[in-house]
C-alpha atoms as a PDB file:
ATOM      1  CA  UNK A   1      39.191  71.638 -11.879  1.00  0.00           C
ATOM      2  CA  UNK A   2      37.317  73.522  -9.220  1.00  0.00           C
ATOM      3  CA  UNK A   3      34.279  71.886 -10.555  1.00  0.00           C
ATOM      4  CA  UNK A   4      35.465  68.392 -10.259  1.00  0.00           C
ATOM      5  CA  UNK A   5      36.839  69.227  -6.393  1.00  0.00           C
ATOM      6  CA  UNK A   6      33.055  70.628  -5.955  1.00  0.00           C
ATOM      7  CA  UNK A   7      31.410  67.248  -7.429  1.00  0.00           C
ATOM      8  CA  UNK A   8      34.133  64.953  -5.655  1.00  0.00           C
ATOM      9  CA  UNK A   9      32.617  66.821  -2.277  1.00  0.00           C
ATOM     10  CA  UNK A  10      29.321  66.415  -3.022  1.00  0.00           C
ATOM     11  CA  UNK A  11      29.948  62.866  -3.926  1.00  0.00           C
ATOM     12  CA  UNK A  12      31.361  62.328  -0.566  1.00  0.00           C
ATOM     13  CA  UNK A  13      29.238  64.167   1.740  1.00  0.00           C
ATOM     14  CA  UNK A  14      25.820  64.308  -0.136  1.00  0.00           C
ATOM     15  CA  UNK A  15      23.749  61.278  -0.057  1.00  0.00           C
ATOM     16  CA  UNK A  16      24.050  59.006  -3.430  1.00  0.00           C
ATOM     17  CA  UNK A  17      21.638  59.779  -6.110  1.00  0.00           C
ATOM     18  CA  UNK A  18      18.435  57.180  -6.347  1.00  0.00           C
ATOM     19  CA  UNK A  19      20.303  56.375  -9.674  1.00  0.00           C
ATOM     20  CA  UNK A  20      23.320  54.891  -8.170  1.00  0.00           C
ATOM     21  CA  UNK A  21      21.166  52.811  -5.640  1.00  0.00           C
ATOM     22  CA  UNK A  22      24.031  52.532  -3.352  1.00  0.00           C
ATOM     23  CA  UNK A  23      23.499  54.140   0.199  1.00  0.00           C
ATOM     24  CA  UNK A  24      26.482  55.603   2.253  1.00  0.00           C
ATOM     25  CA  UNK A  25      26.487  56.946   5.623  1.00  0.00           C
ATOM     26  CA  UNK A  26      26.343  60.691   5.733  1.00  0.00           C
ATOM     27  CA  UNK A  27      30.024  61.244   5.420  1.00  0.00           C
ATOM     28  CA  UNK A  28      30.942  58.651   2.929  1.00  0.00           C
ATOM     29  CA  UNK A  29      33.556  57.124   4.825  1.00  0.00           C
ATOM     30  CA  UNK A  30      32.795  53.506   2.743  1.00  0.00           C
ATOM     31  CA  UNK A  31      33.698  55.612  -0.443  1.00  0.00           C
ATOM     32  CA  UNK A  32      36.796  57.229   1.159  1.00  0.00           C
ATOM     33  CA  UNK A  33      37.843  53.779   2.157  1.00  0.00           C
ATOM     34  CA  UNK A  34      37.458  52.040  -0.980  1.00  0.00           C
ATOM     35  CA  UNK A  35      39.066  54.903  -2.894  1.00  0.00           C
ATOM     36  CA  UNK A  36      42.373  54.412  -0.867  1.00  0.00           C
ATOM     37  CA  UNK A  37      42.300  50.678  -1.789  1.00  0.00           C
ATOM     38  CA  UNK A  38      41.925  51.467  -5.510  1.00  0.00           C
ATOM     39  CA  UNK A  39      44.415  53.668  -5.267  1.00  0.00           C
ATOM     40  CA  UNK A  40      46.786  51.105  -3.767  1.00  0.00           C
ATOM     41  CA  UNK A  41      45.812  48.479  -6.460  1.00  0.00           C
ATOM     42  CA  UNK A  42      46.150  51.075  -9.082  1.00  0.00           C
ATOM     43  CA  UNK A  43      49.720  52.047  -8.138  1.00  0.00           C
ATOM     44  CA  UNK A  44      51.510  49.314 -10.344  1.00  0.00           C
ATOM     45  CA  UNK A  45      49.224  50.217 -13.559  1.00  0.00           C
ATOM     46  CA  UNK A  46      46.198  48.271 -14.578  1.00  0.00           C
ATOM     47  CA  UNK A  47      44.629  46.320 -11.397  1.00  0.00           C
ATOM     48  CA  UNK A  48      44.981  42.738 -11.875  1.00  0.00           C
ATOM     49  CA  UNK A  49      41.948  40.355 -11.647  1.00  0.00           C
ATOM     50  CA  UNK A  50      43.412  39.054  -8.245  1.00  0.00           C
ATOM     51  CA  UNK A  51      43.662  42.438  -6.884  1.00  0.00           C
ATOM     52  CA  UNK A  52      40.160  43.723  -8.093  1.00  0.00           C
ATOM     53  CA  UNK A  53      38.674  40.281  -6.744  1.00  0.00           C
ATOM     54  CA  UNK A  54      40.414  40.605  -3.374  1.00  0.00           C
ATOM     55  CA  UNK A  55      38.841  44.085  -3.390  1.00  0.00           C
ATOM     56  CA  UNK A  56      35.717  42.845  -4.301  1.00  0.00           C
ATOM     57  CA  UNK A  57      35.333  40.403  -1.504  1.00  0.00           C
ATOM     58  CA  UNK A  58      36.908  42.809   0.889  1.00  0.00           C
ATOM     59  CA  UNK A  59      34.112  45.325   0.316  1.00  0.00           C
ATOM     60  CA  UNK A  60      31.559  42.777   0.791  1.00  0.00           C
ATOM     61  CA  UNK A  61      32.898  41.391   3.795  1.00  0.00           C
ATOM     62  CA  UNK A  62      33.974  44.222   5.748  1.00  0.00           C
ATOM     63  CA  UNK A  63      31.030  46.818   4.762  1.00  0.00           C
ATOM     64  CA  UNK A  64      28.385  43.925   4.735  1.00  0.00           C
ATOM     65  CA  UNK A  65      27.419  44.592   1.203  1.00  0.00           C
ATOM     66  CA  UNK A  66      26.033  42.146  -1.593  1.00  0.00           C
ATOM     67  CA  UNK A  67      28.233  41.897  -4.813  1.00  0.00           C
ATOM     68  CA  UNK A  68      26.171  44.285  -6.607  1.00  0.00           C
ATOM     69  CA  UNK A  69      26.620  46.902  -3.896  1.00  0.00           C
ATOM     70  CA  UNK A  70      30.154  46.233  -3.726  1.00  0.00           C
ATOM     71  CA  UNK A  71      30.722  46.509  -7.531  1.00  0.00           C
ATOM     72  CA  UNK A  72      28.865  49.861  -7.153  1.00  0.00           C
ATOM     73  CA  UNK A  73      30.724  51.232  -4.558  1.00  0.00           C
ATOM     74  CA  UNK A  74      34.251  50.081  -6.364  1.00  0.00           C
ATOM     75  CA  UNK A  75      33.118  52.030  -9.526  1.00  0.00           C
ATOM     76  CA  UNK A  76      32.381  55.104  -7.572  1.00  0.00           C
ATOM     77  CA  UNK A  77      35.488  54.724  -5.716  1.00  0.00           C
ATOM     78  CA  UNK A  78      37.430  54.408  -9.100  1.00  0.00           C
ATOM     79  CA  UNK A  79      35.942  57.711 -10.359  1.00  0.00           C
ATOM     80  CA  UNK A  80      36.738  59.477  -6.952  1.00  0.00           C
ATOM     81  CA  UNK A  81      40.488  58.070  -6.742  1.00  0.00           C
ATOM     82  CA  UNK A  82      41.140  59.229 -10.642  1.00  0.00           C
ATOM     83  CA  UNK A  83      39.932  62.842  -9.615  1.00  0.00           C
ATOM     84  CA  UNK A  84      41.830  63.015  -6.292  1.00  0.00           C
ATOM     85  CA  UNK A  85      44.739  65.191  -5.995  1.00  0.00           C
ATOM     86  CA  UNK A  86      46.096  63.593  -2.942  1.00  0.00           C
ATOM     87  CA  UNK A  87      45.411  60.789   0.019  1.00  0.00           C
ATOM     88  CA  UNK A  88      44.209  63.667   2.321  1.00  0.00           C
ATOM     89  CA  UNK A  89      40.556  64.278   0.526  1.00  0.00           C
ATOM     90  CA  UNK A  90      39.942  60.483   1.668  1.00  0.00           C
ATOM     91  CA  UNK A  91      41.922  60.191   4.722  1.00  0.00           C
ATOM     92  CA  UNK A  92      40.433  63.374   6.451  1.00  0.00           C
ATOM     93  CA  UNK A  93      36.677  62.064   5.725  1.00  0.00           C
ATOM     94  CA  UNK A  94      37.872  59.052   7.476  1.00  0.00           C
ATOM     95  CA  UNK A  95      39.420  60.927  10.807  1.00  0.00           C
ATOM     96  CA  UNK A  96      35.942  62.654  10.965  1.00  0.00           C
ATOM     97  CA  UNK A  97      33.964  59.608  10.704  1.00  0.00           C
ATOM     98  CA  UNK A  98      35.680  56.426  11.799  1.00  0.00           C
ATOM     99  CA  UNK A  99      37.279  55.779  15.154  1.00  0.00           C
ATOM    100  CA  UNK A 100      40.449  54.603  16.035  1.00  0.00           C
ATOM    101  CA  UNK A 101      39.669  51.005  15.788  1.00  0.00           C
ATOM    102  CA  UNK A 102      37.994  51.564  12.278  1.00  0.00           C
ATOM    103  CA  UNK A 103      40.898  53.218  11.043  1.00  0.00           C
ATOM    104  CA  UNK A 104      43.331  50.341  11.766  1.00  0.00           C
ATOM    105  CA  UNK A 105      40.763  47.956   9.951  1.00  0.00           C
ATOM    106  CA  UNK A 106      41.141  50.361   6.854  1.00  0.00           C
ATOM    107  CA  UNK A 107      45.164  50.181   7.144  1.00  0.00           C
ATOM    108  CA  UNK A 108      44.648  46.518   7.561  1.00  0.00           C
ATOM    109  CA  UNK A 109      42.434  46.179   4.324  1.00  0.00           C
ATOM    110  CA  UNK A 110      45.098  48.347   2.231  1.00  0.00           C
ATOM    111  CA  UNK A 111      47.743  45.732   3.276  1.00  0.00           C
ATOM    112  CA  UNK A 112      45.499  42.985   2.307  1.00  0.00           C
ATOM    113  CA  UNK A 113      45.221  44.262  -1.292  1.00  0.00           C
ATOM    114  CA  UNK A 114      48.994  45.047  -1.071  1.00  0.00           C
ATOM    115  CA  UNK A 115      49.438  41.521  -0.774  1.00  0.00           C
ATOM    116  CA  UNK A 116      46.599  40.184  -2.819  1.00  0.00           C
ATOM    117  CA  UNK A 117      49.095  39.778  -5.930  1.00  0.00           C
ATOM    118  CA  UNK A 118      51.852  38.120  -4.072  1.00  0.00           C
ATOM    119  CA  UNK A 119      54.162  41.314  -5.126  1.00  0.00           C
ATOM    120  CA  UNK A 120      54.524  44.038  -2.672  1.00  0.00           C
ATOM    121  CA  UNK A 121      56.439  47.231  -4.278  1.00  0.00           C
ATOM    122  CA  UNK A 122      58.326  49.965  -2.536  1.00  0.00           C
ATOM    123  CA  UNK A 123      55.282  52.203  -3.766  1.00  0.00           C
ATOM    124  CA  UNK A 124      52.564  50.162  -2.098  1.00  0.00           C
ATOM    125  CA  UNK A 125      54.639  50.196   1.002  1.00  0.00           C
ATOM    126  CA  UNK A 126      54.897  54.032   0.898  1.00  0.00           C
ATOM    127  CA  UNK A 127      51.320  54.725  -0.003  1.00  0.00           C
ATOM    128  CA  UNK A 128      50.073  52.741   3.071  1.00  0.00           C
ATOM    129  CA  UNK A 129      52.831  54.333   5.256  1.00  0.00           C
ATOM    130  CA  UNK A 130      51.782  57.782   4.202  1.00  0.00           C
ATOM    131  CA  UNK A 131      47.833  56.899   4.709  1.00  0.00           C
ATOM    132  CA  UNK A 132      48.445  55.473   7.788  1.00  0.00           C
ATOM    133  CA  UNK A 133      50.086  58.035   9.181  1.00  0.00           C
ATOM    134  CA  UNK A 134      47.475  60.559   7.846  1.00  0.00           C
ATOM    135  CA  UNK A 135      44.907  58.487   9.752  1.00  0.00           C
ATOM    136  CA  UNK A 136      46.851  58.786  12.957  1.00  0.00           C
ATOM    137  CA  UNK A 137      47.734  54.907  13.025  1.00  0.00           C
ATOM    138  CA  UNK A 138      51.437  54.415  14.699  1.00  0.00           C
ATOM    139  CA  UNK A 139      54.492  52.994  12.957  1.00  0.00           C
ATOM    140  CA  UNK A 140      54.037  50.187  15.368  1.00  0.00           C
ATOM    141  CA  UNK A 141      50.462  49.326  14.592  1.00  0.00           C
ATOM    142  CA  UNK A 142      50.924  49.803  10.659  1.00  0.00           C
ATOM    143  CA  UNK A 143      53.793  47.018  10.826  1.00  0.00           C
ATOM    144  CA  UNK A 144      51.963  44.690  13.052  1.00  0.00           C
ATOM    145  CA  UNK A 145      48.919  45.124  10.719  1.00  0.00           C
ATOM    146  CA  UNK A 146      51.235  44.382   7.755  1.00  0.00           C
ATOM    147  CA  UNK A 147      52.460  41.389   9.325  1.00  0.00           C
ATOM    148  CA  UNK A 148      48.862  40.090  10.462  1.00  0.00           C
ATOM    149  CA  UNK A 149      47.710  40.928   6.682  1.00  0.00           C
ATOM    150  CA  UNK A 150      50.703  38.642   5.231  1.00  0.00           C
ATOM    151  CA  UNK A 151      50.204  35.812   7.973  1.00  0.00           C
ATOM    152  CA  UNK A 152      46.345  36.224   7.237  1.00  0.00           C
ATOM    153  CA  UNK A 153      46.821  35.583   3.593  1.00  0.00           C
ATOM    154  CA  UNK A 154      48.977  32.885   3.918  1.00  0.00           C
ATOM    155  CA  UNK A 155      45.806  31.036   5.665  1.00  0.00           C
ATOM    156  CA  UNK A 156      43.676  32.329   3.659  1.00  0.00           C
ATOM    157  CA  UNK A 157      41.575  34.160   6.165  1.00  0.00           C
ATOM    158  CA  UNK A 158      39.414  37.560   6.385  1.00  0.00           C
ATOM    159  CA  UNK A 159      38.906  39.543   9.409  1.00  0.00           C
ATOM    160  CA  UNK A 160      35.182  40.338  10.704  1.00  0.00           C
ATOM    161  CA  UNK A 161      33.043  42.689   8.924  1.00  0.00           C
ATOM    162  CA  UNK A 162      32.853  46.257   9.888  1.00  0.00           C
ATOM    163  CA  UNK A 163      29.052  47.050  10.371  1.00  0.00           C
ATOM    164  CA  UNK A 164      29.147  50.879  10.590  1.00  0.00           C
ATOM    165  CA  UNK A 165      31.173  54.157  10.843  1.00  0.00           C
ATOM    166  CA  UNK A 166      32.144  53.577  14.405  1.00  0.00           C
ATOM    167  CA  UNK A 167      34.372  50.553  13.604  1.00  0.00           C
END
């Protein structure tokens, strides 16, 4: 277990190996955010094709990635999430590297993947609530982001991309 934790920390903090051909910022905020999103879509079992596609599109759009880079990020995030003990290891990275606006956008992304399959479960809502709390996002903002994500998904729109760790 200690070796898996050590490997995870190296994956999050250290530069990605050339073999993976995907570059992250020095602290891995994209990986941490993607792992949270993977966690959300995995709560009710195997993620559906709709959820995976929504996650793919969000990563491409919000992090300005091409399809291949987003797929690689999803694979790395799935591995990190499967090795995770709790949400804190991801949210702590995000708290250190992403400003308030960026953390709000991550919670918004979480709501968007929650709504992707048209079925919002109590477990999904609880995970977003816990992540928002760990990311210092207020209950008011969390609820407003939930409403916005539901409205945006009804309209079929996405928010503007996040270019860097500053939000």
